[in-house]
Each structure stands twice: as C-alpha cells, then as structure tokens.
Short mmCIF file of C-alpha atoms in Angstrom, two decimals:
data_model
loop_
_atom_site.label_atom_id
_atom_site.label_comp_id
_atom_site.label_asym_id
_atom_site.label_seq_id
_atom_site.Cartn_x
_atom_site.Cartn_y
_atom_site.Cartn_z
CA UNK A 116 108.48 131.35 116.27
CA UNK A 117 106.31 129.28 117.92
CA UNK A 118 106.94 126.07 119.34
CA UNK A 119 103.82 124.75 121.61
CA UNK A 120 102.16 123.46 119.38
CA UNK A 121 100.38 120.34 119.73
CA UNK A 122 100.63 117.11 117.69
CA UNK A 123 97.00 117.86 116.20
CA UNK A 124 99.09 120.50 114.34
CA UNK A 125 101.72 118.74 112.69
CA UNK A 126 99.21 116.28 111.09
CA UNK A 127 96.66 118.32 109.51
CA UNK A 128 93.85 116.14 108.88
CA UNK A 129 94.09 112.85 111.89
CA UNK A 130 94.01 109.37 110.18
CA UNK A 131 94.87 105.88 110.71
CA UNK A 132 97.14 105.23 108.64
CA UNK A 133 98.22 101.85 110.75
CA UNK A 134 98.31 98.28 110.84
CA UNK A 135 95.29 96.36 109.19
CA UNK A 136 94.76 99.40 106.53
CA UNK A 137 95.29 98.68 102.92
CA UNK A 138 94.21 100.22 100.17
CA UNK A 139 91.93 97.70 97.66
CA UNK A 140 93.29 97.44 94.80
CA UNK A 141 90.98 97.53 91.14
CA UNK A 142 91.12 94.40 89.20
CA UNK A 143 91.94 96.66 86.40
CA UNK A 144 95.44 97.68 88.31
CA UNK A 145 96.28 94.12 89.54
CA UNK A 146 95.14 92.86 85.10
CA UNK A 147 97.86 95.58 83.95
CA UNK A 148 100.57 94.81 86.38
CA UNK A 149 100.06 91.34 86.34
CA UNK A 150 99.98 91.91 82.12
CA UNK A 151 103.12 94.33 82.66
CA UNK A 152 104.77 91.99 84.87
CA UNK A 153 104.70 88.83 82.42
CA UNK A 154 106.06 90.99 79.68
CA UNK A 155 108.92 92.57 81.44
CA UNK A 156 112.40 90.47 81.14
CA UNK A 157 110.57 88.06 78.54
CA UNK A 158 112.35 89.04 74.97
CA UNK A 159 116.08 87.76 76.93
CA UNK A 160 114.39 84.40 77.23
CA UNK A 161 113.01 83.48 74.00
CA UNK A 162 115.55 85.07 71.95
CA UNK A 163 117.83 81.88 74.15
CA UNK A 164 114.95 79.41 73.78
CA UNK A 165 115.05 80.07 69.87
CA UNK A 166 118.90 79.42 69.89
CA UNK A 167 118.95 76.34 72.11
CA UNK A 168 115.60 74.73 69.93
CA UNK A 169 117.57 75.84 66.52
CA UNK A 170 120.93 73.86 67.66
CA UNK A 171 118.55 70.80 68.52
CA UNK A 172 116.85 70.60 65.06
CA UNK A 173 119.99 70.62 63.14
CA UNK A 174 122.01 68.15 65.53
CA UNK A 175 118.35 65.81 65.29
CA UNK A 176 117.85 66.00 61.55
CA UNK A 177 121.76 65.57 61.18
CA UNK A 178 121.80 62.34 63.39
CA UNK A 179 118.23 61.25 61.19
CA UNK A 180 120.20 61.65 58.16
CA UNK A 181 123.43 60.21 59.23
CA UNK A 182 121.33 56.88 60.25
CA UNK A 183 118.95 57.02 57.49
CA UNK A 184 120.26 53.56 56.29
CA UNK A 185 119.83 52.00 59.56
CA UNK A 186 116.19 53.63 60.64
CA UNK A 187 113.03 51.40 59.73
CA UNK A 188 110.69 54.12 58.26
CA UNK A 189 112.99 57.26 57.80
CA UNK A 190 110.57 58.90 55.59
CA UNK A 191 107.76 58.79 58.39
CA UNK A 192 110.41 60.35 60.80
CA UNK A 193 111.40 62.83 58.48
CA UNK A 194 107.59 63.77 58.40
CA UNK A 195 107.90 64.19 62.13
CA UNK A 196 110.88 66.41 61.88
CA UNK A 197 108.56 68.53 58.91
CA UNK A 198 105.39 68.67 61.33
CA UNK A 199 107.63 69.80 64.05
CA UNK A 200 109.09 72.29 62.21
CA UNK A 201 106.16 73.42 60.65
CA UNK A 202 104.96 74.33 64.17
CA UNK A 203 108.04 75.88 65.64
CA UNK A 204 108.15 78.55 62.69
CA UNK A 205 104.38 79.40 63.13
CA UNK A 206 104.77 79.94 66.39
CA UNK A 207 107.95 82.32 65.91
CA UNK A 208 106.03 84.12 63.41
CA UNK A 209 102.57 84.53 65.01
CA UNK A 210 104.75 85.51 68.71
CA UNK A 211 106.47 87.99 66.96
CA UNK A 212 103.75 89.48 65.38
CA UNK A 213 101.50 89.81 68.54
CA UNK A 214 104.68 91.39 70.50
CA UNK A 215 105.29 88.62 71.70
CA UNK A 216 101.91 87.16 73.34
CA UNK A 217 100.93 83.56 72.63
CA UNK A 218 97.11 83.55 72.33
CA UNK A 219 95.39 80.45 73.40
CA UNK A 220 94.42 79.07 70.27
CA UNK A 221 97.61 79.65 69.11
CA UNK A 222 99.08 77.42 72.15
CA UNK A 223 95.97 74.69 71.49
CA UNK A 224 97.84 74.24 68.22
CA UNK A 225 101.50 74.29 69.02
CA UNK A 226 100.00 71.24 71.29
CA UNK A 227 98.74 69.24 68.53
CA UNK A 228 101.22 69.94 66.29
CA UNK A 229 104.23 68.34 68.97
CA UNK A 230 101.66 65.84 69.58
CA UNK A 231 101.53 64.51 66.08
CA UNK A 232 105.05 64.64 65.55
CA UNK A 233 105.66 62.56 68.60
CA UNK A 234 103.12 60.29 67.56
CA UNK A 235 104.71 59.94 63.80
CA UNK A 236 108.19 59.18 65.51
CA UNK A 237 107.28 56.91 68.02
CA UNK A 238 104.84 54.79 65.03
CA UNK A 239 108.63 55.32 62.63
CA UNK A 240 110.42 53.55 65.67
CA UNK A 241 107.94 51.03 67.29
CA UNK A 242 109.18 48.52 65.76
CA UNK A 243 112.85 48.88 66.88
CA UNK A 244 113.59 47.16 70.41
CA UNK A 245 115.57 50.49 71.77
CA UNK A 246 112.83 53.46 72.02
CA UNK A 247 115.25 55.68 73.64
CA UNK A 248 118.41 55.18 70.97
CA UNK A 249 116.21 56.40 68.00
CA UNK A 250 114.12 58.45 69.36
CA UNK A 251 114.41 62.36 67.56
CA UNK A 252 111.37 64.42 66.68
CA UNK A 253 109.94 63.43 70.13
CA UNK A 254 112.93 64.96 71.71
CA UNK A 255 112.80 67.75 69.82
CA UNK A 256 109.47 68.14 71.02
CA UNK A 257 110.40 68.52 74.00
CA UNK A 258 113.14 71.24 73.49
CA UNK A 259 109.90 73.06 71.47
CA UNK A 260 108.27 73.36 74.86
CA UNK A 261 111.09 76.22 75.68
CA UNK A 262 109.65 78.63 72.80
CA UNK A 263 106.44 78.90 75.25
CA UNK A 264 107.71 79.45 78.52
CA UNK A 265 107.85 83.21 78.79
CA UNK A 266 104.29 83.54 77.64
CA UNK A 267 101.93 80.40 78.96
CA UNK A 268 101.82 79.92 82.72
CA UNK A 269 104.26 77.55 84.79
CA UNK A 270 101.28 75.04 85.55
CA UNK A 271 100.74 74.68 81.33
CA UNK A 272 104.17 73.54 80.87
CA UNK A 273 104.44 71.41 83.40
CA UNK A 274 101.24 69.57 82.62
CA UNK A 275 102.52 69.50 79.09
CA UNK A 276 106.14 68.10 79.99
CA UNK A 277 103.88 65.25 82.17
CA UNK A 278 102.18 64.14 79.02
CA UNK A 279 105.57 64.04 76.72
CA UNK A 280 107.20 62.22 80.08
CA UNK A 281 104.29 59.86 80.06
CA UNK A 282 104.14 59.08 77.14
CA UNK A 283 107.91 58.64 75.86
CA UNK A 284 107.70 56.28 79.25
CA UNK A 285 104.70 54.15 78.33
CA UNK A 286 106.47 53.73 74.60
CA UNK A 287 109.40 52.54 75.93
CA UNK A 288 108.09 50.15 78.41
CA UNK A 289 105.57 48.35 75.72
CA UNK A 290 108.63 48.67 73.08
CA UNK A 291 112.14 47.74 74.78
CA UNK A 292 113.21 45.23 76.75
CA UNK A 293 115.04 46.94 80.05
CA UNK A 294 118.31 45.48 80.52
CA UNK A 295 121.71 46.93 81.31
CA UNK A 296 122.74 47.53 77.53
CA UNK A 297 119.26 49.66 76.62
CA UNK A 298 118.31 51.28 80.06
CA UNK A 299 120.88 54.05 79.79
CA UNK A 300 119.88 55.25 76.53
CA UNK A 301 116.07 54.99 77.53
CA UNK A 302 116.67 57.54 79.99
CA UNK A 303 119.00 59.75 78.23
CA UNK A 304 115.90 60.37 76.08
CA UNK A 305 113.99 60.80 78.89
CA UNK A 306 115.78 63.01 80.17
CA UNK A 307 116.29 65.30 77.48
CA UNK A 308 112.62 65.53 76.56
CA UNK A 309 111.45 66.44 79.41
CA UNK A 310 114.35 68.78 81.46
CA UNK A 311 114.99 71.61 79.44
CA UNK A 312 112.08 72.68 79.99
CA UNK A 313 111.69 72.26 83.84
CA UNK A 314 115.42 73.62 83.64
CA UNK A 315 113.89 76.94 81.34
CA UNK A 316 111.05 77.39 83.51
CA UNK A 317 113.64 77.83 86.96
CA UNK A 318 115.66 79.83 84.83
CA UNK A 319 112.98 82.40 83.67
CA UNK A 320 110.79 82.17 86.86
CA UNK A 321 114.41 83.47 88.62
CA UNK A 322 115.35 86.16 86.07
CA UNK A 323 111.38 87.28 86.20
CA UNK A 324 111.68 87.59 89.89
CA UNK A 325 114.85 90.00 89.49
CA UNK A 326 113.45 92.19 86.65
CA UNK A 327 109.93 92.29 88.78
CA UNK A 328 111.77 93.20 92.06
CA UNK A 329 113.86 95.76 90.21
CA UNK A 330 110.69 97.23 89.04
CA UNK A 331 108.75 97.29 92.23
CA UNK A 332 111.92 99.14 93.78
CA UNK A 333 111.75 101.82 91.03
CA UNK A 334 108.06 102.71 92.02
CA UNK A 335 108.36 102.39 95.72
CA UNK A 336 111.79 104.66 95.14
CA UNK A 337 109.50 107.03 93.08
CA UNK A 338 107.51 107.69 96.21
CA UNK A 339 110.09 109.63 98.50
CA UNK A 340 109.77 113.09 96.26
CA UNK A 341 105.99 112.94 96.55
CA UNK A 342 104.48 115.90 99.15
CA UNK A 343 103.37 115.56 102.59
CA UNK A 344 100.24 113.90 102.07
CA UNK A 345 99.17 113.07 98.59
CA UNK A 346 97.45 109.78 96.58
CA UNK A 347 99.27 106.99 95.34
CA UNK A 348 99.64 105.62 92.18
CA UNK A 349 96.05 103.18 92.52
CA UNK A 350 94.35 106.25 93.79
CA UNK A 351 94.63 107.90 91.23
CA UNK A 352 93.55 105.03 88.90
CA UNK A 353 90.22 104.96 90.95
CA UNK A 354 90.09 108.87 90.63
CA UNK A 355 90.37 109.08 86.67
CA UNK A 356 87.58 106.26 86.87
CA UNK A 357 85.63 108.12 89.25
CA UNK A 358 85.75 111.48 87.21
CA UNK A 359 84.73 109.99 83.97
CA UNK A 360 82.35 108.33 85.64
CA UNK A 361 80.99 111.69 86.52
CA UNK A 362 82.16 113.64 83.57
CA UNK A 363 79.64 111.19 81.81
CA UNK A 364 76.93 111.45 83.73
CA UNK A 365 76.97 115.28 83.73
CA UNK A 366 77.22 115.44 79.69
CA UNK A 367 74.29 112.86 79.40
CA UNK A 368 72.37 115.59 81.77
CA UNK A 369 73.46 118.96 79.95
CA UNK A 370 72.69 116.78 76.30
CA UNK A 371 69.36 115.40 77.43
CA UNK A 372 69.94 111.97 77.52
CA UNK A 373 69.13 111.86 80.91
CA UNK A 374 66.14 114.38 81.60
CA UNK A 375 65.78 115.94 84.83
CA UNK A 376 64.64 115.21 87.23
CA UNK A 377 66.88 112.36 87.34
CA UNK A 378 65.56 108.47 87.88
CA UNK A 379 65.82 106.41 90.86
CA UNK A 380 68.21 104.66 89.37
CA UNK A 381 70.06 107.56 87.56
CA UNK A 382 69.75 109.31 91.11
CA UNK A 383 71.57 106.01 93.03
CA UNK A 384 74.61 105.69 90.39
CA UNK A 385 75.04 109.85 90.55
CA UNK A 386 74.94 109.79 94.34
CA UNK A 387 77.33 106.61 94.74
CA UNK A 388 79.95 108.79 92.35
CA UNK A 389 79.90 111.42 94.45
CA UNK A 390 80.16 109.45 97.68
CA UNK A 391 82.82 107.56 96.47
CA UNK A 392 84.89 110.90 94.99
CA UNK A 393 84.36 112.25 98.56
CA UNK A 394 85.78 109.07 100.55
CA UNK A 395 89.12 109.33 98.08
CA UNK A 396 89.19 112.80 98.37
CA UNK A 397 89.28 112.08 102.52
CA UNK A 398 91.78 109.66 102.22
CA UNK A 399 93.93 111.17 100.16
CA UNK A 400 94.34 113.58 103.62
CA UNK A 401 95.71 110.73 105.65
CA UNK A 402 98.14 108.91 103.66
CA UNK A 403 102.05 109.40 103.34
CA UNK A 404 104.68 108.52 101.19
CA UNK A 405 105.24 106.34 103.23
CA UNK A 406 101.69 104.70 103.41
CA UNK A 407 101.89 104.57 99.33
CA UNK A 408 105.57 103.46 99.63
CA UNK A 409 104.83 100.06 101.86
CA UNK A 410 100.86 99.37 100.47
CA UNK A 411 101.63 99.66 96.69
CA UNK A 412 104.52 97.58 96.89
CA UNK A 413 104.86 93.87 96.16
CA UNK A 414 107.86 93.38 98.18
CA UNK A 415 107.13 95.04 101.23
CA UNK A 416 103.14 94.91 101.57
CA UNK A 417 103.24 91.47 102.55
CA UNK A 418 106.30 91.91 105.41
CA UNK A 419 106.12 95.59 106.42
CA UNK A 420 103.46 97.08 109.00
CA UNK A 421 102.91 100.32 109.22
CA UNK A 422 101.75 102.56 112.43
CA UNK A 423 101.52 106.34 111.41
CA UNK A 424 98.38 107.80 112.80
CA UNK A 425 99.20 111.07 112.30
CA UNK A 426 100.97 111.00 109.18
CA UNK A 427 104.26 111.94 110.57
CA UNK A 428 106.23 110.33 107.78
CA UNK A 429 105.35 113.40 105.67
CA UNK A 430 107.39 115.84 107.57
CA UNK A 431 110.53 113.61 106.87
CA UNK A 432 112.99 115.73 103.99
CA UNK A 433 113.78 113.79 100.89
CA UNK A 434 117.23 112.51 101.98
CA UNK A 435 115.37 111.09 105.14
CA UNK A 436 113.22 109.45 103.47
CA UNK A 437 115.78 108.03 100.99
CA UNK A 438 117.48 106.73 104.14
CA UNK A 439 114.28 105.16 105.78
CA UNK A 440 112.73 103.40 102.97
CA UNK A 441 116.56 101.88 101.25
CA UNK A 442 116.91 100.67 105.21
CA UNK A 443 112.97 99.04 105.53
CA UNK A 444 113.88 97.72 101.59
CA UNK A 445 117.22 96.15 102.75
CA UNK A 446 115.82 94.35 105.92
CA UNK A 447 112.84 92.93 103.82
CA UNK A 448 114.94 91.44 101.61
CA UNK A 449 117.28 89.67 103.92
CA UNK A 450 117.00 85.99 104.78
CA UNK A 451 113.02 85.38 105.38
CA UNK A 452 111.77 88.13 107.63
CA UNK A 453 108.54 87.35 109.47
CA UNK A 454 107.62 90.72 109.78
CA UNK A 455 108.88 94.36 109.87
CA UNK A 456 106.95 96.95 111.87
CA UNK A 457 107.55 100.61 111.30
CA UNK A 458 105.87 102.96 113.92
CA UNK A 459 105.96 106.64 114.10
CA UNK A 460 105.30 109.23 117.16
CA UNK A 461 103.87 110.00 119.06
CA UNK A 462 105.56 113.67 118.98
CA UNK A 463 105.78 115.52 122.42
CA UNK A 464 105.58 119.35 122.73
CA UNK A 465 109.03 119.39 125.30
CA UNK A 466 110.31 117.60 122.28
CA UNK A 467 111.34 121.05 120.41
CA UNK A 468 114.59 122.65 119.50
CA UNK A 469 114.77 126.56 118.18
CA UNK A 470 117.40 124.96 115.83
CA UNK A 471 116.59 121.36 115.39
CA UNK A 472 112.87 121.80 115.13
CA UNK A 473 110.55 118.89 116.03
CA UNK A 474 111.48 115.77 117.03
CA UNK A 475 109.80 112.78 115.44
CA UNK A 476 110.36 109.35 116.96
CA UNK A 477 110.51 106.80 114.70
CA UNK A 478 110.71 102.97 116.07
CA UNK A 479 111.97 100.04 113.53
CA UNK A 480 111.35 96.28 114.62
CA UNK A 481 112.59 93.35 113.27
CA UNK A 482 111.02 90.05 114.22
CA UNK A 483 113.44 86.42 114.35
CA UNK A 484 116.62 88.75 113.64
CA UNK A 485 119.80 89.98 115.34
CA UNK A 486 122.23 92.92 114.98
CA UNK A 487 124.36 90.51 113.12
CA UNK A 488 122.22 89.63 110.86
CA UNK A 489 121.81 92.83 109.09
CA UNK A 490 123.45 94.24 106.04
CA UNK A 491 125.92 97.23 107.60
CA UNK A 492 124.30 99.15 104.84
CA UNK A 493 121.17 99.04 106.58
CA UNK A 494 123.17 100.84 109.30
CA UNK A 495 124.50 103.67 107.02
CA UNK A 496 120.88 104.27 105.77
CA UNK A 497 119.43 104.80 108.92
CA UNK A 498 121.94 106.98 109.94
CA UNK A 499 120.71 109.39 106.68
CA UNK A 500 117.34 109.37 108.87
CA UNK A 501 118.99 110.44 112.21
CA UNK A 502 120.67 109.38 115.15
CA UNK A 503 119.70 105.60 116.18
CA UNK A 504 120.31 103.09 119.17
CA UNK A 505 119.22 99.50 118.43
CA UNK A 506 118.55 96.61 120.96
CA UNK A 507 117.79 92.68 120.65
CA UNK A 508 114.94 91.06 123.05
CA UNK A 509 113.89 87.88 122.52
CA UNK A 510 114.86 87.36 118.95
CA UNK A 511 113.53 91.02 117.81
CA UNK A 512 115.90 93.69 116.87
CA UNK A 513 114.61 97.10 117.91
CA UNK A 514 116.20 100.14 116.34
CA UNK A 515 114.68 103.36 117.46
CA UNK A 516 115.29 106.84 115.62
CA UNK A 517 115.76 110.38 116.84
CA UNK A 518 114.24 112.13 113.28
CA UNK A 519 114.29 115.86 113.38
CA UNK A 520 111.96 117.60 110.95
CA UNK A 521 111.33 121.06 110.49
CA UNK A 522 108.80 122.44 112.60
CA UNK A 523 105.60 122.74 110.19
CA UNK A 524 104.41 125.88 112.42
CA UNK A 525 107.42 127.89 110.53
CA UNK A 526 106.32 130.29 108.17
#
C-alpha cells in the first residue's frame, strides 16, 4: 500500500474547476427547458380555470335572463354572452388539440373575440346610468382571461387585464354618475373583471415555481451516482451536436459530395469540429459531480460557488455525496442567501490513514447567516459527509469537513 502520494495523483488530469467557471449553455438547451418548464404543472391549472370560467357563464347568463325584463337591449347582450362563448369553446378545443399550447394567432383571436363582446355589452348598457350593476359579458371577459394563463406569458395578461380595467373604467366614468348609491357596484365590477386573473397568475406563477424546483432537484439529485469525472447533462447535448456534425461531414467525403482535397471553407468548418470535440473531450477531465451538480442547476448556479481545482469532489462515495449536496440544497433554499461557497483541498500527504485513507478537507461558507439560522437537517446531512466543526465571524457561518475517501492509489 502506498500512501505518499502527492495531490497530482488523486486528481488525474489538474483543472479549474473554481469560481468564475461555467459551462455556456446552447440556446437549444435553455429553448427545451424553458419549453419543458412552461409545460410542467400546467394541465392542474386550466383544468381549475375551465371550472371557475364555466360557474361564471351560467351564474352571468342566469342573472341576464332573470333581468331580461328590466335590461334595455337584452338581445344585444345575449349576443355578447354568444360571442364570448363562441371564443371560450374554440379556445378549449384548439388548446386541447395542440397539447395544450396556445399559438399566437390563436391568442390574437381570443383577444378580439373578448374585445367584441365587451364592446356589444357595454353599447347593450350605455344607456343605463349604473355601468357596473349590469354589466355581464364584460365580466365574463375577464374571468376568460384565466383559460390563457398557463400558456401566454405573465406580461400578456397583464397588459390585457390593463385594457379590460381601462376600459370598463372609462365606460363607467362617461356613463354613471358617482355617488354613494352607484360607486359600490361600479367597483364590484371592477373588481371582478380584472382580479381573477392577477389572482390566477400568483397562483400559477407559485405552483410553477414548486413543480420547477422539484424538477431541478431531481436532476441535480441525479448527479451524485455519476463517476469520478464525467460530462454533464449540456455536455453531452454539445457532444451529440458535435458528432453529427462530424458524422456528416465524413459521409459527404466518403459519398463525394465533398471531393478531396477539401475547400478552404470545407477545411475551416472540419477543423473547428475537431477543435471543438477536443476542448469537450478536455473538459470533460476536469469536471465533477459536483461541478455538473451546482452549474446545471437553476437553484444553486446563481447562489453556490464552487472551488475544486483538483476535482476532489469525485473521490467522495455516493452516501457522501448524498449528504453534501441535500446540505448545499437546504442552505440555498433558506431565507435569501447571498452566497454559498463550497471549497475543496487542498489534500496533504501527512493527511493519510492505513484505515481511513485520504483525508479530503472540505470548507462550507455561508454569507449573512448564523448557526441558528439553519435547518438542523442541514446538520444531519453533513454529518453523512464526515465529521464537522462550524464557526460564525462576522455574519458568515463557516462549517469545515473532515471527508475521508478511499485512497485512489489502492488497487
């Protein structure tokens, strides 16, 4: 057994694997998990939408029928209520049939469509000195707004809400006088235009969040069974590119297409492929679990740094790892963290045991925190990685780890 070994040794191939170094990621990755993203948790929301914008029609055509004695130009309201529904069942239909994607054209019309039934019911009631009290297909309108939230972005709706607000508002004030007996009802129907959706889109921004964050913790979590040093899930993306890229250019060689010798510019793309293959290739020799764990992740790219040089997170064993990464996840995600740095090694040679092995310092800082500010599960997770002693100066908690790994050298 032999146990002078340098650090050189345990790392294979040296890299910096530290702060500042992130992996760029293809537009291609960020279009499908963006794409993913919006999708995920979305089916929960509009089957609610469809139920709460159901219930509204029927209590709305109930109280136009009810008053149908009383209203000024029923039928023109009850046109309202017919373009309004016209447009709410086209776009169940359409959504349903694209798996549930709401094209843009498809939105452009949904937007016309509310916007000429608020326009028939507001021309039905003009006449009537309280706006707000008979007010219906415009309100409706406004609960129709729900049936898009899950698929059109947040700034959409809430430039489309503006335009309902403003002009239910601008009605009201050229239509009814303001006094003590209309006002209340004026903004009853304000208000129900125009909150449900604001109140839909904090509901399903919230629930995205979870269902994203749950996600993101499934891949990072995904990451702790990998090998020592290996590529990460966008690596590899860039990798299949890169060897079609090259599987291409080879068959348009051995076919003819591209006759030999090559062209300048054949001889640029060819040598740029094979540059490019090389530099992942490298790479892929100096980056951990770890590295793939905190770079690839939503949650903890933005708060974690990472200072592994000589990729001595690879040597950790899988319950280790568990441990480490559950700890780094649960301190990111308490309170607003201003920054978590993670820094591994350096390893000394007198650091050796014949039954330990090697002895890997790890040190674990959290900026703006305290000892009580941390979950006690983060405690029982770090004690997975190994024996810890933690310390608080000047508003940074500093928790430093005595990891023992098997000594690589072993046969």
């Amino acid at each position: 057994m032999s146990l002078g070994i340098d650090e050189s040794t345990l790392t294979g191939v040296g890299g910096r694997t530290g702060v500042g170094r992130r992996r760029v990621r293809t537009r291609s990755t960020i279009a499908a998990r963006r794409v993913h993203s919006a999708g995920v948790g979305s089916a929960s929301p509009i089957v609610l939408a469809a139920i709460i914008c159901g219930l509204q029609v029927v209590f709305g055509v109930a109280v136009l029928v009810a008053n149908w004695s009383a209203h000024p130009l029923p039928l023109l309201a009850a046109a309202a209520w017919a373009v309004l529904l016209f447009a709410e069942a086209t776009l169940a239909v359409i959504v349903s049939y694209n798996g549930e994607r709401l094209p843009n054209g498809l939105f452009v019309f949904f937007l016309v469509a509310l916007g000429t039934a608020v326009l028939l019911d507001l021309v039905s009631i003009w006449s009537v000195e309280d706006l707000g009290g008979y007010a219906s297909a415009s309100i409706g309108a406004g609960f129709a707004l729900l049936l898009t939230i899950a698929q059109r972005s947040r700034r959409e709706i809430v430039i489309a809400v503006a335009v309902l607000g403003a002009v239910l508002l601008g009605a009201i004030l050229a239509t009814t006088p303001l006094t003590t007996a209309t006002l209340p009802a004026q903004l009853i129907a304000l208000c129900l235009a125009c909150l449900p959706a604001v109140i839909g889109l904090v509901v399903v921004g919230g629930f995205r969040a979870i269902v994203q964050r749950a996600l993101d913790r499934v891949l990072v979590q995904s990451t702790i069974a990998g090998p020592r040093l290996a590529f990460g899930m966008l690596a590899s993306e860039e990798l299949a590119r890169l060897d079609a890229a090259a599987e291409e250019m080879l068959e348009s060689v051995a076919d003819g297409r591209r006759p030999l010798p090559l062209d300048p510019a054949s001889a640029s793309r060819a040598a740029t492929i094979a540059t490019e293959l090389r530099l992942h290739l490298l790479d892929g020799r100096k980056q951990t679990w770890l590295y793939h764990a905190v770079s690839e992740s939503e949650v903890l790219g933005p708060t974690v740094r990472l200072s592994d040089p000589h990729t001595l997170a690879g040597l950790l064993d899988q319950h280790q790892r568990d441990g480490l990464l559950t700890a780094v996840w649960l301190l990111s995600s308490e309170l607003q963290r201003s920054g978590i740095s993670i820094t591994l090694g350096p390893v000394r040679p007198q650091d050796a045991d014949a039954a330990n092995g090697r002895l890997v310092p790890i040190v674990v800082e959290v900026e703006d925190s305290s000892r009580g500010g941390v979950d006690p599960a983060t405690w029982d997770e770090l004690s997975k990685v190994g024996t810890f002693r933690d310390s608080v100066r000047q508003q940074v908690l500093r928790v430093e780890i005595d990891c023992w790994v098997a000594d690589p050298a072993e046969p």
